[in-house]
Short mmCIF file of C-alpha atoms in Angstrom, two decimals:
data_model
loop_
_atom_site.label_atom_id
_atom_site.label_comp_id
_atom_site.label_asym_id
_atom_site.label_seq_id
_atom_site.Cartn_x
_atom_site.Cartn_y
_atom_site.Cartn_z
CA UNK A 1 -16.57 6.88 -26.52
CA UNK A 2 -13.58 6.73 -24.17
CA UNK A 3 -14.66 6.08 -20.55
CA UNK A 4 -11.17 5.48 -19.13
CA UNK A 5 -8.24 7.87 -19.77
CA UNK A 6 -4.54 7.82 -18.26
CA UNK A 7 -2.43 10.72 -18.90
CA UNK A 8 1.29 10.54 -17.89
CA UNK A 9 3.43 13.58 -18.20
CA UNK A 10 2.00 14.41 -21.60
CA UNK A 11 1.21 17.74 -23.22
CA UNK A 12 -2.56 18.04 -23.56
CA UNK A 13 -5.10 20.59 -24.91
CA UNK A 14 -6.97 20.66 -21.60
CA UNK A 15 -9.86 22.47 -22.78
CA UNK A 16 -10.14 21.47 -26.46
CA UNK A 17 -9.82 17.80 -25.95
CA UNK A 18 -13.09 15.90 -26.64
CA UNK A 19 -11.63 12.75 -25.02
CA UNK A 20 -11.82 14.35 -21.49
CA UNK A 21 -15.60 14.38 -21.43
CA UNK A 22 -18.09 11.92 -19.87
CA UNK A 23 -15.28 9.76 -18.40
CA UNK A 24 -15.65 7.13 -15.71
CA UNK A 25 -12.04 6.83 -14.82
CA UNK A 26 -9.30 9.35 -15.20
CA UNK A 27 -5.72 9.37 -14.12
CA UNK A 28 -3.33 12.29 -14.08
CA UNK A 29 0.24 11.44 -13.32
CA UNK A 30 3.58 13.35 -13.25
CA UNK A 31 2.77 16.48 -15.03
CA UNK A 32 5.52 19.18 -14.87
CA UNK A 33 4.42 22.48 -13.72
CA UNK A 34 4.50 23.99 -17.48
CA UNK A 35 1.98 21.48 -18.65
CA UNK A 36 -0.33 21.19 -15.49
CA UNK A 37 -3.88 22.45 -16.12
CA UNK A 38 -4.99 25.61 -14.47
CA UNK A 39 -7.39 25.32 -11.80
CA UNK A 40 -10.28 26.35 -14.05
CA UNK A 41 -9.13 23.76 -16.87
CA UNK A 42 -9.07 21.05 -14.27
CA UNK A 43 -12.58 22.17 -12.81
CA UNK A 44 -14.04 22.23 -16.47
CA UNK A 45 -12.69 18.65 -17.16
CA UNK A 46 -14.09 17.07 -13.94
CA UNK A 47 -17.48 18.99 -14.31
CA UNK A 48 -17.67 17.61 -17.82
CA UNK A 49 -17.41 14.03 -16.22
CA UNK A 50 -20.60 14.01 -13.82
CA UNK A 51 -20.59 10.07 -13.56
CA UNK A 52 -16.58 10.02 -12.84
CA UNK A 53 -16.23 6.84 -10.52
CA UNK A 54 -12.37 6.78 -10.17
CA UNK A 55 -9.92 9.66 -9.92
CA UNK A 56 -6.17 9.31 -9.55
CA UNK A 57 -3.73 12.19 -9.21
CA UNK A 58 -0.07 11.44 -8.91
CA UNK A 59 2.50 14.20 -8.31
CA UNK A 60 0.75 17.41 -9.23
CA UNK A 61 -2.95 18.16 -10.29
CA UNK A 62 -3.97 21.70 -11.40
CA UNK A 63 -2.14 24.85 -10.86
CA UNK A 64 -3.56 27.35 -8.18
CA UNK A 65 -2.09 30.45 -9.77
CA UNK A 66 -4.78 31.43 -12.06
CA UNK A 67 -7.39 34.19 -11.74
CA UNK A 68 -10.20 31.81 -10.99
CA UNK A 69 -8.61 30.99 -7.58
CA UNK A 70 -6.62 34.13 -6.74
CA UNK A 71 -9.80 36.48 -7.46
CA UNK A 72 -12.27 34.52 -5.80
CA UNK A 73 -13.37 35.58 -2.15
CA UNK A 74 -14.56 31.85 -1.41
CA UNK A 75 -12.97 28.55 -1.96
CA UNK A 76 -14.01 27.24 -5.33
CA UNK A 77 -15.10 23.66 -4.78
CA UNK A 78 -15.35 20.88 -7.45
CA UNK A 79 -18.26 18.60 -6.65
CA UNK A 80 -18.00 14.99 -7.98
CA UNK A 81 -21.35 13.50 -7.10
CA UNK A 82 -20.55 9.89 -8.11
CA UNK A 83 -16.81 9.45 -7.38
CA UNK A 84 -16.31 6.28 -5.16
CA UNK A 85 -12.51 6.15 -5.37
CA UNK A 86 -9.90 8.89 -5.13
CA UNK A 87 -6.04 8.10 -5.23
CA UNK A 88 -3.83 11.02 -4.38
CA UNK A 89 -0.02 10.57 -4.70
CA UNK A 90 1.63 13.83 -3.36
CA UNK A 91 4.92 15.37 -3.46
CA UNK A 92 4.15 18.47 -1.18
CA UNK A 93 1.92 18.21 1.84
CA UNK A 94 0.73 21.73 1.60
CA UNK A 95 -0.29 21.42 -2.01
CA UNK A 96 -2.20 18.09 -1.15
CA UNK A 97 -4.27 20.20 1.36
CA UNK A 98 -4.89 22.85 -1.13
CA UNK A 99 -6.34 20.39 -3.61
CA UNK A 100 -8.48 18.55 -1.02
CA UNK A 101 -9.92 22.01 0.03
CA UNK A 102 -11.34 22.36 -3.41
CA UNK A 103 -12.81 18.95 -3.75
CA UNK A 104 -16.24 17.70 -2.68
CA UNK A 105 -16.70 13.86 -2.81
CA UNK A 106 -19.91 13.13 -0.99
CA UNK A 107 -20.24 9.43 -1.75
CA UNK A 108 -16.51 8.59 -1.64
CA UNK A 109 -15.84 4.96 -0.15
CA UNK A 110 -12.19 4.41 -1.03
CA UNK A 111 -9.31 6.74 -0.45
CA UNK A 112 -5.81 6.03 -1.23
CA UNK A 113 -2.94 8.43 0.04
CA UNK A 114 0.57 7.95 -1.20
CA UNK A 115 3.82 9.89 -0.51
CA UNK A 116 5.50 9.78 -4.00
CA UNK A 117 8.43 12.03 -3.29
CA UNK A 118 10.75 9.15 -2.58
CA UNK A 119 9.87 7.32 -5.80
CA UNK A 120 10.50 10.44 -7.78
CA UNK A 121 13.95 10.70 -5.91
CA UNK A 122 13.06 14.15 -4.48
CA UNK A 123 14.38 13.01 -1.23
CA UNK A 124 16.61 10.20 0.30
CA UNK A 125 15.33 7.64 2.83
CA UNK A 126 16.65 9.56 5.67
CA UNK A 127 14.90 12.88 4.85
CA UNK A 128 11.23 11.78 3.90
CA UNK A 129 8.63 14.40 4.55
CA UNK A 130 6.45 14.23 7.65
CA UNK A 131 2.78 14.02 6.63
CA UNK A 132 1.57 15.41 10.08
CA UNK A 133 0.14 18.61 8.68
CA UNK A 134 -1.86 16.60 6.24
CA UNK A 135 -3.12 14.24 8.73
CA UNK A 136 -4.06 17.08 11.33
CA UNK A 137 -5.99 18.83 8.44
CA UNK A 138 -7.85 15.70 7.63
CA UNK A 139 -9.22 15.33 11.18
CA UNK A 140 -11.04 18.75 10.75
CA UNK A 141 -14.67 19.08 10.03
CA UNK A 142 -14.82 18.60 6.18
CA UNK A 143 -18.37 17.89 5.33
CA UNK A 144 -17.75 18.10 1.64
CA UNK A 145 -15.79 14.67 1.83
CA UNK A 146 -17.28 12.68 4.92
CA UNK A 147 -14.46 10.36 6.11
CA UNK A 148 -17.02 8.64 8.34
CA UNK A 149 -18.43 6.87 5.00
CA UNK A 150 -15.13 5.60 3.71
CA UNK A 151 -14.90 1.66 3.55
CA UNK A 152 -11.33 1.22 2.37
CA UNK A 153 -8.24 3.27 3.33
CA UNK A 154 -4.87 2.96 1.58
CA UNK A 155 -1.57 4.49 3.07
CA UNK A 156 1.38 4.08 0.93
CA UNK A 157 4.77 5.41 2.17
CA UNK A 158 3.01 7.76 4.60
CA UNK A 159 5.53 9.00 7.23
CA UNK A 160 4.38 10.61 10.61
CA UNK A 161 6.51 10.50 13.69
CA UNK A 162 3.63 11.87 15.94
CA UNK A 163 1.82 8.60 17.10
CA UNK A 164 -1.08 10.82 18.61
CA UNK A 165 -1.57 12.49 15.21
CA UNK A 166 -1.85 9.47 13.56
CA UNK A 167 -4.25 7.97 16.14
CA UNK A 168 -6.36 11.03 15.63
CA UNK A 169 -6.26 10.62 11.89
CA UNK A 170 -7.27 6.94 11.96
CA UNK A 171 -10.07 7.60 14.30
CA UNK A 172 -12.04 9.67 11.72
CA UNK A 173 -12.64 6.36 9.54
CA UNK A 174 -15.12 4.58 11.87
CA UNK A 175 -16.45 2.51 8.98
CA UNK A 176 -13.24 1.46 7.22
CA UNK A 177 -13.25 -2.27 7.27
CA UNK A 178 -10.35 -2.64 4.83
CA UNK A 179 -6.81 -1.28 4.97
CA UNK A 180 -3.79 -1.40 2.59
CA UNK A 181 -0.44 -0.34 4.03
CA UNK A 182 3.01 -0.26 2.26
CA UNK A 183 6.20 0.90 3.33
CA UNK A 184 4.62 1.79 6.70
CA UNK A 185 6.72 3.00 9.61
CA UNK A 186 6.13 1.06 13.04
CA UNK A 187 4.66 4.27 14.42
CA UNK A 188 1.66 3.66 11.96
CA UNK A 189 1.34 0.16 13.35
CA UNK A 190 1.49 1.41 16.86
CA UNK A 191 -1.14 4.05 16.20
CA UNK A 192 -3.54 1.34 15.16
CA UNK A 193 -3.50 -0.30 18.67
CA UNK A 194 -6.64 0.73 20.56
CA UNK A 195 -6.65 2.42 23.95
CA UNK A 196 -8.92 5.31 24.98
CA UNK A 197 -9.20 6.25 21.16
CA UNK A 198 -10.60 3.74 18.71
CA UNK A 199 -8.50 3.83 15.45
CA UNK A 200 -10.32 2.33 12.72
CA UNK A 201 -12.71 0.47 14.80
CA UNK A 202 -14.46 -1.65 12.10
CA UNK A 203 -11.10 -2.89 10.44
CA UNK A 204 -11.23 -6.61 9.59
CA UNK A 205 -9.09 -6.90 6.64
CA UNK A 206 -5.51 -5.80 6.49
CA UNK A 207 -3.03 -5.93 3.48
CA UNK A 208 0.35 -4.97 4.07
CA UNK A 209 3.80 -4.70 2.17
CA UNK A 210 7.20 -3.54 3.60
CA UNK A 211 5.88 -3.46 7.31
CA UNK A 212 7.61 -4.70 10.50
CA UNK A 213 6.10 -8.18 10.73
CA UNK A 214 6.81 -8.67 14.44
CA UNK A 215 5.04 -5.38 15.05
CA UNK A 216 2.24 -6.45 12.75
CA UNK A 217 1.60 -9.55 14.66
CA UNK A 218 1.76 -7.73 18.07
CA UNK A 219 -0.98 -5.44 16.62
CA UNK A 220 -3.23 -8.41 15.46
CA UNK A 221 -3.06 -9.88 18.92
CA UNK A 222 -3.82 -6.69 20.69
CA UNK A 223 -6.81 -5.88 18.48
CA UNK A 224 -8.09 -9.41 18.99
CA UNK A 225 -8.19 -8.95 22.74
CA UNK A 226 -9.71 -5.57 22.64
CA UNK A 227 -13.46 -4.90 23.36
CA UNK A 228 -13.30 -1.53 21.68
CA UNK A 229 -12.54 -2.40 18.13
CA UNK A 230 -13.27 -5.28 15.75
CA UNK A 231 -10.90 -8.20 15.51
CA UNK A 232 -9.03 -8.56 12.24
CA UNK A 233 -10.37 -11.45 10.23
CA UNK A 234 -7.90 -11.49 7.31
CA UNK A 235 -4.32 -10.42 7.00
CA UNK A 236 -2.11 -10.46 3.84
CA UNK A 237 1.44 -9.83 4.02
CA UNK A 238 4.05 -9.38 1.28
CA UNK A 239 7.55 -10.41 2.56
CA UNK A 240 10.51 -9.65 0.77
CA UNK A 241 13.08 -12.08 0.11
CA UNK A 242 15.75 -10.80 2.64
CA UNK A 243 13.23 -10.53 5.47
CA UNK A 244 12.64 -13.04 8.32
CA UNK A 245 10.57 -16.04 7.64
CA UNK A 246 7.91 -14.89 10.03
CA UNK A 247 7.21 -18.40 11.39
CA UNK A 248 6.67 -17.21 14.97
CA UNK A 249 4.71 -14.26 13.87
CA UNK A 250 2.48 -16.40 11.63
CA UNK A 251 1.72 -18.53 14.66
CA UNK A 252 0.72 -15.54 16.72
CA UNK A 253 -1.58 -14.06 14.02
CA UNK A 254 -3.25 -17.53 13.39
CA UNK A 255 -3.88 -18.17 17.10
CA UNK A 256 -5.92 -14.86 17.02
CA UNK A 257 -8.41 -16.88 14.49
CA UNK A 258 -7.11 -14.62 11.62
CA UNK A 259 -6.90 -15.97 8.00
CA UNK A 260 -3.37 -15.26 7.11
CA UNK A 261 -1.85 -15.11 3.48
CA UNK A 262 1.92 -14.77 3.07
CA UNK A 263 3.46 -13.97 -0.20
CA UNK A 264 7.33 -13.66 -0.60
CA UNK A 265 8.63 -11.33 -3.15
CA UNK A 266 12.07 -12.30 -4.55
CA UNK A 267 14.47 -9.46 -4.86
CA UNK A 268 16.78 -9.28 -8.02
CA UNK A 269 20.57 -9.09 -7.38
#
C-alpha cells in the first residue's frame, strides 16, 4: 500500500485512483488548469487520508469553480486532524488565501510558504508580486490553523515591502524556534528585529540562503542584546560563490555566542 505520492503536472483520475487513499505524504505540483482537481475531488482525496502527515501544494491545488463551492452558503472546510507539515508554493496570493480559508490544520507544527512565480518564469526579478495581502490575512483570527502552535516557519522568495506588515505577520508565531529563509529581501531581516513588537520571540535557529549577510549579522547582534526575544543559538548560511567572504560578519555573529555554519555554493559559468 502506497504511503507517499508525488504528482507533478500529470493527468490523474482524481476520484477513481485507489493510490490516493490512506496516504501519509502527498505532493501536488504544477498542475495546469485543465487537469487540476475540482474542490470536491480535492476534498475527497484529503478526507480519504485521515492520517496524512505532510502535504505539499506547488503552483495550484483544486479549482474553486465547481458547484460544491459556489452553491454553498458557508465556507467548506477540509479538516486534516493529523497534518504536521504543510508546504504551499503559490503563484497568486488571492488563490493562496482562498485555499487556506478552506483548510483546518489543528496540529500543524511546520509551515513553508514559497512564491514560485519567479521559478515558473511568470515574472521577472523587478516585478515580483508583493505578498502583503497574504501576510495581512494570516494575522487574522483563524482558529482552524492556530499559528501560535507552529514550531518551524519557512519563507522562500517571499516579497513584502511593508515592514510593519511583515512584523505583524512574524508576531503570530510565538512558538517558532526554527526558521528557514531563502532569497529574502532585506526588509524581512529588518522585520525580525525586535522593538515594541516581538517578531518570532522564541526563534533560536536560523537557516539562510540568498540573504544579505551583513544585514543578517546585524540582526543576530540586535536579537542577542534584546531582553524581549530569545537570542539566536544556531545560524547556518549558504553563500554563493560571487558573494563576500563574510569574515567580519562571521566574527560579529560568533561574538554573540552563536554557533555559525557557512557553506559556499559554487556557481557554474
